[in-house]
């Protein structure tokens, strides 16, 4: 699975322009081949008894005495592998059409293959060190893909921003790995079970504070990759990359890596209730923040990016709720990979038809000319708002109900987030596909070619049926149990519940309000100024301003002070000493005239001084 896309990336990068004509085909073939291997591995796992569905594969000695490079095939890792290679392959196919006129298409597919390989290493690694290699690999690939159009200053800046913000989270993950090693003497997942952690606490080998610190540091790493508060600021800017990048990295794979990390590290969080509570609080805060941001974005991709923040917030909330929450979180992660990739690719199809226009205020009435794109996008929209019996209805409502059982406040805040989702996603639908045409004069929208629409259709089918398949009869929860543990009692999905009815009611209210504002009413082509709250949301809740105030500007001041101390203090001392010696030497050099008479006079004067001194001493 890992070697095939990695080989594809190597051939396309090292082959250079000689591979331009067929490079995109090789990229697609390598991703599809990895998907075939993932399917075969999945079938093999299903054929094993539950107690044997956790297989380790040793590759080679990596860091002697610390960690080997090995892979872990279990229900959790294979679920991610299927998502990465399956949805990733559809995005590769879509990219053949989307990037058809780009002169660097071959390089784009090389980066896509590199990303898939790194993401597979991240989820298949059997220890934290190998995971970190994949973790940094997807960071590199995302930097290359976000900044793919390097000639655009905004794209280059967005790539750097994503890379730097993620380094903050990566620092937390590194410290967590160091702490795990010094505390337990191992970084292998197989050696760090819940029983091992509990035994270490009971024996005094690890304190409760240490386990809590490990959990919080792991969460910091997860916040960076998954764009959760307070490390969310990079995600919306990352929309400067090509749209398939947004679908692959910012919907289905990389931004979900943080959720994977938390679930994989469940043993630490279950032993540290404080860290577990912080996970749920971060999840709820982010789902609300992302939803509020999505309400005020006119850029269709940035609106979907805010939605991604919000939906991953739901997953993070579920990941902080124990084994039941793990199952719902990963199930929502998988279904979200389908319907959000569907919508991102649908947005790309709209942009492809509208001369790369991203402002929804310049759309309107596109349903009549782009029916396949519109219908598939609407299916994704219905899934994400939790329309009954579609995928999001089963997975997101499952997270909300589980949260209600653990903490009523968090549960009701998640319900509010669902209501806001109903508004901003309905707003996007009405502004894009319905209402009056607000197209530019040179716009001639048309349906995308089949190489782009077929992946949309396949993803929309998953958006309809996948949630019910995973959740009903606790099918996915039972499948994941060997990897993440089983709850004491399997929950039953309630088609009618207080939380479910409240969620549907708020979603309906949000959709109705969006229709009143953007469906029935005329949408101005220039965004009105709006209230303070609108400005607050348009500016991403002032996340960038907060980072600049708390970190960037103090950092600049510290740098200036350091430069001043270095120039005037350290360099001043060294340069002053050198100048003193040099000046003294320059003055003494003048004594050396080169004339014999001057030297004779000096000798005479010196001899007189010596004789005078001797006479003075003798008289004493």
XYZ file of C-alpha atoms in Angstrom:
620
model
C 0.000 0.000 0.000
C 2.739 2.452 0.941
C 5.375 1.424 -1.597
C 3.163 1.743 -4.689
C 2.228 5.433 -4.414
C 5.737 6.182 -3.100
C 7.184 4.533 -6.211
C 4.806 6.558 -8.379
C 5.963 9.790 -6.740
C 9.627 8.838 -7.209
C 9.188 8.021 -10.905
C 7.282 11.223 -11.625
C 9.654 13.482 -9.693
C 12.898 11.895 -10.894
C 11.656 11.315 -14.445
C 10.923 14.999 -14.911
C 9.448 16.304 -18.147
C 9.955 12.953 -19.853
C 6.937 11.653 -17.919
C 4.621 14.583 -18.712
C 2.531 12.728 -21.306
C 1.638 9.779 -19.103
C 2.510 10.909 -15.580
C -1.112 11.532 -14.572
C -2.059 8.016 -15.674
C 0.757 6.504 -13.581
C -0.362 8.551 -10.572
C -3.933 7.254 -10.883
C -2.739 3.670 -11.441
C -0.543 3.679 -8.340
C -3.331 5.023 -6.143
C -5.804 2.462 -7.507
C -3.266 -0.328 -6.993
C -2.844 0.718 -3.354
C -6.637 0.631 -3.004
C -6.702 -2.931 -4.352
C -4.086 -3.964 -1.777
C -6.150 -2.278 0.961
C -9.288 -4.154 -0.120
C -7.421 -7.476 -0.150
C -6.055 -6.765 3.346
C -9.549 -5.828 4.537
C -10.984 -9.098 3.214
C -8.188 -11.037 4.924
C -8.963 -9.332 8.234
C -12.642 -10.152 7.936
C -11.695 -13.811 7.493
C -9.881 -13.896 10.850
C -11.405 -14.412 14.306
C -11.844 -11.144 16.234
C -9.022 -12.007 18.624
C -6.562 -12.273 15.696
C -7.529 -9.106 13.819
C -4.455 -7.252 14.977
C -1.338 -8.176 13.029
C 2.077 -6.555 13.244
C 4.556 -6.544 10.365
C 8.213 -5.891 11.211
C 10.134 -4.132 8.445
C 13.562 -3.145 9.761
C 15.394 -1.750 12.776
C 14.860 2.003 12.750
C 16.305 3.530 15.938
C 18.186 0.793 17.838
C 16.813 0.271 21.310
C 13.984 2.755 20.790
C 11.742 1.908 17.845
C 11.634 -0.376 14.833
C 9.935 0.474 11.573
C 6.870 -1.719 11.511
C 3.270 -1.719 10.397
C 0.100 -2.560 12.281
C -2.879 -3.958 10.418
C -6.001 -3.839 12.564
C -9.612 -2.685 12.087
C -8.761 0.953 12.841
C -5.790 1.245 10.487
C -7.439 -0.672 7.651
C -10.533 1.558 7.881
C -8.338 4.594 7.326
C -6.374 2.837 4.582
C -9.582 2.105 2.669
C -10.698 5.723 3.015
C -7.325 7.163 1.988
C -6.845 4.946 -1.048
C -10.530 4.740 -2.073
C -11.503 8.392 -1.876
C -7.943 9.338 -2.812
C -8.198 7.348 -6.046
C -11.464 9.058 -6.970
C -9.787 12.422 -6.383
C -6.851 11.324 -8.562
C -9.285 10.443 -11.363
C -11.124 13.751 -10.968
C -7.804 15.600 -11.106
C -7.079 14.191 -14.574
C -9.847 16.434 -15.903
C -9.488 19.322 -13.462
C -5.740 19.758 -14.075
C -5.849 18.883 -17.789
C -4.606 22.305 -18.916
C -1.979 22.754 -16.216
C 1.570 22.471 -17.626
C 2.783 20.970 -14.327
C 0.097 18.298 -14.048
C 2.694 15.536 -13.781
C 4.280 17.207 -10.752
C 0.842 17.615 -9.182
C 0.192 13.881 -9.430
C 3.634 13.171 -7.995
C 2.746 15.233 -4.943
C -0.642 13.500 -4.664
C 1.075 10.094 -4.682
C 3.621 11.293 -2.128
C 0.824 12.483 0.117
C -1.073 9.184 -0.116
C 2.093 7.228 0.744
C 2.854 9.439 3.756
C -0.728 9.288 5.009
C -0.745 5.503 4.736
C 2.477 5.307 6.746
C 0.898 7.549 9.391
C -2.125 5.282 9.917
C -0.367 1.936 9.392
C 2.648 2.592 11.653
C 2.856 0.360 14.723
C 4.601 2.917 16.959
C 4.683 6.652 17.603
C 8.095 7.216 16.000
C 7.095 5.650 12.681
C 3.783 7.503 12.914
C 5.720 10.741 13.315
C 7.634 10.046 10.093
C 4.324 9.777 8.231
C 3.009 12.764 10.194
C 5.858 14.935 8.903
C 5.513 13.416 5.446
C 1.922 14.609 5.081
C 3.058 17.996 6.412
C 5.621 18.217 3.610
C 3.172 17.004 0.964
C 0.491 19.451 2.114
C 3.047 22.281 1.914
C 3.891 21.289 -1.659
C 0.247 20.915 -2.700
C -1.143 24.035 -1.025
C 1.642 26.083 -2.610
C 1.505 24.198 -5.913
C 0.759 27.389 -7.855
C 3.893 29.074 -6.559
C 3.464 32.057 -8.872
C 0.558 33.193 -6.677
C 1.916 35.022 -3.593
C -1.234 34.067 -1.658
C -0.651 30.361 -2.352
C 2.998 30.551 -1.296
C 2.038 32.407 1.889
C -0.741 29.910 2.664
C 1.667 26.977 2.273
C 4.164 28.562 4.657
C 1.435 29.390 7.137
C 0.144 25.813 7.167
C 3.663 24.473 7.589
C 4.566 26.821 10.455
C 1.299 26.450 12.395
C 1.580 22.682 12.148
C 5.087 22.839 13.593
C 3.540 24.101 16.832
C 1.364 21.011 17.055
C 4.234 18.775 15.978
C 6.336 20.116 18.845
C 3.629 18.950 21.260
C 3.528 15.520 19.637
C 7.312 15.197 19.857
C 7.361 16.043 23.568
C 4.538 13.535 24.095
C 6.565 10.814 22.348
C 9.652 11.625 24.442
C 7.554 11.489 27.618
C 5.987 8.154 26.639
C 9.448 6.687 26.005
C 10.957 7.903 29.279
C 7.907 6.749 31.264
C 7.155 3.370 29.674
C 10.378 2.469 27.879
C 8.493 1.843 24.646
C 6.689 3.767 21.924
C 4.978 0.746 20.319
C 1.187 0.794 20.363
C 1.123 -2.879 21.328
C 3.039 -2.114 24.542
C 0.818 0.808 25.561
C -2.573 -0.728 26.231
C -5.044 0.525 28.786
C -3.979 -2.211 31.184
C -0.316 -1.172 30.843
C -1.086 2.468 31.574
C -3.309 1.600 34.555
C -0.666 -0.734 35.955
C 1.995 1.975 35.616
C -0.195 4.428 37.536
C -0.990 1.859 40.210
C 2.648 0.891 40.717
C 3.832 4.470 40.847
C 5.930 4.135 37.668
C 3.809 6.905 36.129
C 1.945 9.647 37.932
C -1.532 10.827 37.063
C -0.045 14.189 36.150
C 2.343 12.585 33.655
C -0.471 10.708 31.909
C -2.554 13.895 31.762
C 0.416 15.781 30.308
C 0.884 13.083 27.660
C -2.795 13.350 26.733
C -2.715 17.141 26.477
C 0.486 17.099 24.398
C -1.016 14.516 22.042
C -4.083 16.741 21.769
C -1.848 19.698 20.856
C -0.414 17.649 18.002
C -3.925 16.654 16.929
C -5.099 20.284 16.977
C -2.367 21.265 14.535
C -3.122 18.594 11.942
C -6.904 18.698 12.348
C -7.207 22.515 12.446
C -8.805 22.577 15.883
C -8.731 25.566 18.216
C -6.305 27.213 18.840
C -4.311 25.982 15.796
C -7.071 26.353 13.216
C -5.900 29.515 11.457
C -4.097 27.769 8.580
C -7.025 25.801 7.155
C -9.027 28.547 5.469
C -5.940 30.060 3.837
C -5.018 26.597 2.563
C -7.900 26.848 0.079
C -5.421 28.662 -2.207
C -4.279 25.262 -3.451
C -5.982 23.445 -6.359
C -9.475 22.219 -5.442
C -8.589 18.470 -5.554
C -6.048 19.256 -2.812
C -8.852 20.621 -0.655
C -10.870 17.463 -1.260
C -8.009 15.087 -0.482
C -6.159 16.838 2.335
C -8.794 19.090 3.884
C -11.787 16.754 3.751
C -10.872 13.080 3.712
C -7.376 12.518 5.020
C -4.788 14.841 6.607
C -7.133 16.937 8.721
C -8.569 13.731 10.143
C -5.127 12.546 11.292
C -5.604 14.287 14.637
C -8.773 12.296 15.277
C -6.883 9.118 14.430
C -4.111 10.072 16.874
C -6.550 10.651 19.736
C -8.431 7.398 19.103
C -5.216 5.405 18.682
C -3.967 6.898 21.969
C -7.216 6.110 23.778
C -5.375 4.281 26.571
C -3.829 7.559 27.763
C -7.025 9.581 27.505
C -9.152 6.972 29.279
C -6.627 7.016 32.139
C -6.636 10.841 32.241
C -10.207 12.163 32.595
C -8.981 15.767 32.583
C -7.292 15.358 29.206
C -10.363 13.535 27.912
C -12.591 16.412 29.015
C -10.301 18.920 27.294
C -10.630 16.910 24.056
C -14.420 17.231 24.179
C -14.267 20.954 25.030
C -11.872 21.631 22.138
C -14.150 19.651 19.831
C -17.291 21.563 20.809
C -15.549 24.946 20.682
C -14.188 24.186 17.224
C -17.461 22.849 15.825
C -19.170 26.080 16.863
C -16.311 28.298 15.632
C -16.145 26.571 12.253
C -19.914 26.793 11.828
C -19.954 30.516 12.657
C -17.123 31.165 10.188
C -18.961 29.225 7.492
C -21.995 31.496 7.861
C -20.156 34.584 6.573
C -17.930 33.233 3.789
C -18.782 34.103 0.192
C -15.832 32.078 -1.146
C -17.354 28.628 -1.726
C -14.139 26.795 -0.828
C -13.600 28.769 2.366
C -17.207 28.115 3.346
C -16.533 24.401 2.956
C -13.271 24.808 4.911
C -15.186 26.309 7.829
C -17.548 23.359 7.557
C -14.589 20.978 7.687
C -13.369 22.601 10.900
C -16.840 22.182 12.354
C -17.307 18.556 11.337
C -13.883 17.543 12.630
C -14.932 19.255 15.859
C -17.784 16.726 16.036
C -15.295 13.913 15.468
C -13.012 15.272 18.181
C -15.989 15.488 20.527
C -16.747 11.835 19.839
C -13.088 10.865 20.287
C -13.224 12.228 23.825
C -16.183 10.059 24.830
C -14.629 6.599 25.121
C -15.208 3.427 23.043
C -18.761 4.328 21.962
C -17.616 7.783 20.942
C -14.604 6.324 19.110
C -16.853 4.289 16.837
C -19.175 7.191 16.041
C -16.221 9.560 15.548
C -14.441 7.273 13.068
C -17.731 6.428 11.325
C -18.438 10.151 10.931
C -14.868 10.640 9.733
C -15.413 8.043 6.987
C -18.815 9.320 5.874
C -17.533 12.905 6.047
C -14.689 11.865 3.755
C -17.315 10.933 1.175
C -19.775 13.807 1.387
C -17.215 16.561 2.009
C -14.911 15.336 -0.780
C -18.055 15.209 -2.918
C -18.812 18.858 -2.148
C -15.236 20.079 -2.536
C -14.999 18.370 -5.923
C -18.446 19.762 -6.757
C -17.141 23.226 -5.895
C -14.220 22.564 -8.226
C -16.654 21.557 -10.962
C -18.514 24.853 -10.484
C -15.246 26.796 -10.571
C -14.209 24.888 -13.701
C -17.435 26.057 -15.367
C -17.241 29.644 -14.055
C -13.693 30.637 -15.086
C -12.301 29.791 -11.620
C -14.699 32.186 -9.903
C -15.072 31.305 -6.196
C -17.440 34.063 -5.051
C -20.909 32.578 -4.568
C -22.390 36.041 -5.062
C -21.352 35.653 -8.710
C -23.155 32.324 -9.097
C -26.895 31.649 -8.891
C -29.149 29.543 -11.130
C -26.467 26.952 -11.920
C -28.813 24.008 -11.354
C -30.262 24.389 -14.836
C -26.891 24.063 -16.599
C -24.969 21.734 -14.233
C -27.493 19.130 -13.147
C -25.063 16.306 -12.294
C -22.834 18.603 -10.251
C -25.855 20.196 -8.582
C -27.618 16.934 -7.676
C -24.471 15.308 -6.267
C -23.601 18.475 -4.329
C -27.121 18.616 -2.886
C -26.829 14.979 -1.788
C -23.627 15.872 0.070
C -25.416 18.887 1.569
C -28.304 16.745 2.813
C -25.842 14.275 4.312
C -23.863 16.915 6.199
C -26.923 18.619 7.703
C -28.162 15.242 8.952
C -31.165 14.750 6.685
C -32.964 11.587 7.903
C -31.563 8.280 6.657
C -28.547 9.802 4.892
C -25.009 9.154 6.144
C -24.585 12.199 8.367
C -27.888 11.519 10.089
C -26.558 8.286 11.552
C -22.995 9.300 12.370
C -23.347 12.901 13.565
C -26.542 12.222 15.513
C -24.773 9.272 17.118
C -22.035 11.614 18.380
C -24.624 14.091 19.684
C -26.591 11.402 21.548
C -23.414 9.954 23.073
C -22.356 13.442 24.155
C -25.772 13.979 25.770
C -25.256 10.883 27.889
C -21.867 12.142 29.108
C -22.420 15.874 29.476
C -25.672 17.711 28.762
C -23.945 21.049 28.152
C -21.615 19.654 25.509
C -24.488 17.739 23.937
C -26.755 20.778 23.590
C -23.916 22.905 22.233
C -23.408 20.215 19.576
C -27.134 20.474 18.760
C -26.748 24.241 18.328
C -23.816 23.601 15.988
C -26.030 21.319 13.904
C -28.610 24.106 13.598
C -25.952 26.561 12.396
C -24.778 23.912 9.918
C -28.287 23.801 8.497
C -28.120 27.557 7.901
C -24.694 28.005 6.311
C -24.900 24.905 4.128
C -28.380 25.875 2.912
C -27.049 29.354 2.231
C -24.350 27.812 0.028
C -26.899 25.751 -1.927
C -29.278 28.654 -2.526
C -26.524 31.093 -3.511
C -24.886 28.638 -5.915
C -27.561 26.605 -7.641
C -30.805 28.544 -7.253
C -32.089 32.080 -7.522
C -31.284 34.614 -10.231
C -28.218 34.344 -12.420
C -25.461 36.644 -11.236
C -22.779 35.464 -13.632
C -19.996 37.587 -15.055
C -20.397 38.611 -18.695
C -17.665 36.236 -19.845
C -19.023 33.248 -17.894
C -20.539 30.397 -19.904
C -21.203 27.649 -17.342
C -21.450 24.073 -18.541
C -21.350 20.603 -17.064
C -17.919 19.129 -16.387
C -16.595 16.139 -18.364
C -17.388 12.629 -17.213
C -13.881 12.109 -15.762
C -14.918 14.724 -13.190
C -18.603 13.882 -12.732
C -18.264 10.092 -12.314
C -16.259 10.465 -9.062
C -18.972 12.878 -7.861
C -21.655 10.269 -8.484
C -19.718 7.527 -6.664
C -19.036 9.788 -3.683
C -22.686 10.836 -3.532
C -23.767 7.174 -3.377
C -21.509 6.712 -0.352
C -23.004 9.885 1.125
C -26.434 8.254 0.987
C -25.912 4.706 2.188
C -22.607 4.440 4.075
C -23.826 5.854 7.390
C -26.672 3.383 7.770
C -24.389 0.505 6.781
C -21.825 1.402 9.445
C -24.095 2.338 12.350
C -27.146 0.102 12.244
C -26.761 -3.102 14.256
C -23.547 -1.545 15.666
C -21.738 -3.061 12.709
C -18.794 -0.666 12.761
C -18.542 -0.593 16.561
C -18.188 -4.367 16.644
C -15.623 -4.256 13.844
C -13.467 -1.651 15.631
C -13.614 -3.364 19.037
C -10.340 -5.367 18.669
C -8.469 -2.095 18.049
C -10.117 0.447 20.356
C -12.007 -1.684 22.858
C -15.667 -2.480 23.232
C -18.129 -0.620 25.466
C -19.680 -2.450 28.387
C -23.030 -2.295 26.617
C -23.609 -1.780 22.921
C -25.808 1.281 22.328
C -28.949 1.245 20.215
C -29.439 3.921 17.593
C -32.626 5.855 18.341
C -34.483 7.060 15.281
C -36.652 9.165 17.591
C -35.027 10.877 20.562
C -35.127 14.244 22.280
C -31.688 15.193 20.992
C -32.469 13.915 17.502
C -35.767 15.802 17.256
C -34.162 18.977 18.600
C -31.361 18.632 16.053
C -33.779 18.180 13.157
C -35.882 21.121 14.349
C -32.901 23.468 14.558
C -31.582 22.289 11.179
C -35.010 22.995 9.655
C -35.067 26.458 11.232
C -31.570 27.168 9.922
C -32.474 26.007 6.408
C -35.690 28.067 6.448
C -33.820 31.182 7.538
C -31.257 30.620 4.768
C -34.128 30.340 2.236
C -35.644 33.570 3.525
C -32.302 35.418 3.252
C -30.741 33.862 0.151
C -33.432 31.849 -1.654
C -36.522 34.008 -1.688
C -34.683 37.337 -1.447
C -32.303 38.796 -4.018
C -28.622 38.241 -3.286
C -26.505 41.381 -3.848
C -23.355 40.849 -5.900
C -21.378 42.986 -3.466
C -21.471 41.763 0.110
C -23.124 44.255 2.460
C -21.070 45.519 5.354
C -23.022 43.490 7.888
C -23.077 43.613 11.658
C -20.219 43.221 14.095
C -20.934 39.470 14.273
C -20.736 39.206 10.475
C -17.384 40.997 10.448
C -16.256 38.785 13.322
C -17.036 35.671 11.267
C -15.607 37.057 8.015
C -12.308 37.649 9.771
C -12.207 34.066 11.039
C -13.121 35.106 14.595
C -9.976 37.255 14.605
C -7.835 34.147 14.886
C -5.022 35.671 12.853
C -5.181 38.915 14.825
C -5.014 36.951 18.086
C -1.994 34.975 16.890
C -0.290 38.164 15.761
C -0.970 39.864 19.099
C 0.013 36.958 21.351
C 2.834 35.375 19.368
C 3.966 37.147 16.214
C 4.422 40.717 17.525
C 6.021 39.672 20.855
C 8.254 37.419 18.776
C 9.244 40.367 16.605
C 10.025 42.458 19.693
C 12.116 39.676 21.194
C 13.961 39.308 17.904
C 14.661 43.054 17.750
C 15.880 43.079 21.367
C 18.083 40.068 20.645
C 19.533 41.799 17.576
C 20.186 44.965 19.605
C 21.894 43.025 22.418
C 23.887 41.052 19.865
C 24.983 44.152 17.921
C 25.588 46.534 20.810
C 26.389 44.082 23.591
C 28.134 40.923 22.398
C 29.444 42.308 19.116
C 30.112 45.652 20.831
C 32.338 43.986 23.433
C 34.244 41.915 20.889
C 34.536 44.741 18.378
C 35.464 47.230 21.149
C 38.280 44.982 22.375
C 39.549 44.550 18.848
C 39.321 48.299 18.217
C 41.247 49.043 21.435
C 44.054 46.690 20.527
C 44.101 47.943 16.959
C 44.152 51.626 18.035
C 46.880 51.035 20.587
C 48.940 49.140 18.030
C 48.447 51.958 15.530
C 49.743 54.519 17.998
C 52.715 52.404 19.097
C 53.599 51.778 15.476
C 54.414 55.469 15.058
C 57.395 55.054 17.417
C 59.030 52.770 14.845
C 60.315 55.489 12.438
C 63.085 53.495 10.751
C 65.716 56.234 11.360
C 68.984 55.196 13.158
C 69.406 58.622 14.777
C 65.963 58.297 16.356
C 66.781 54.872 17.735
C 70.209 56.167 19.051
C 68.482 59.067 20.760
C 66.001 56.637 22.315
C 68.848 54.428 23.564
C 70.616 57.480 25.002
C 67.462 58.602 26.745
C 66.828 55.101 28.101
C 70.430 54.773 29.311
C 70.108 58.124 31.093
C 66.950 56.969 32.808
C 68.623 53.716 33.927
C 71.753 55.550 35.225
C 69.610 58.083 37.024
C 67.567 55.304 38.645
C 70.718 53.476 39.770
C 72.195 56.670 41.279
C 68.950 57.377 43.087
C 68.780 53.858 44.512
C 72.488 53.984 45.514
C 72.041 57.251 47.444
C 69.230 55.680 49.417
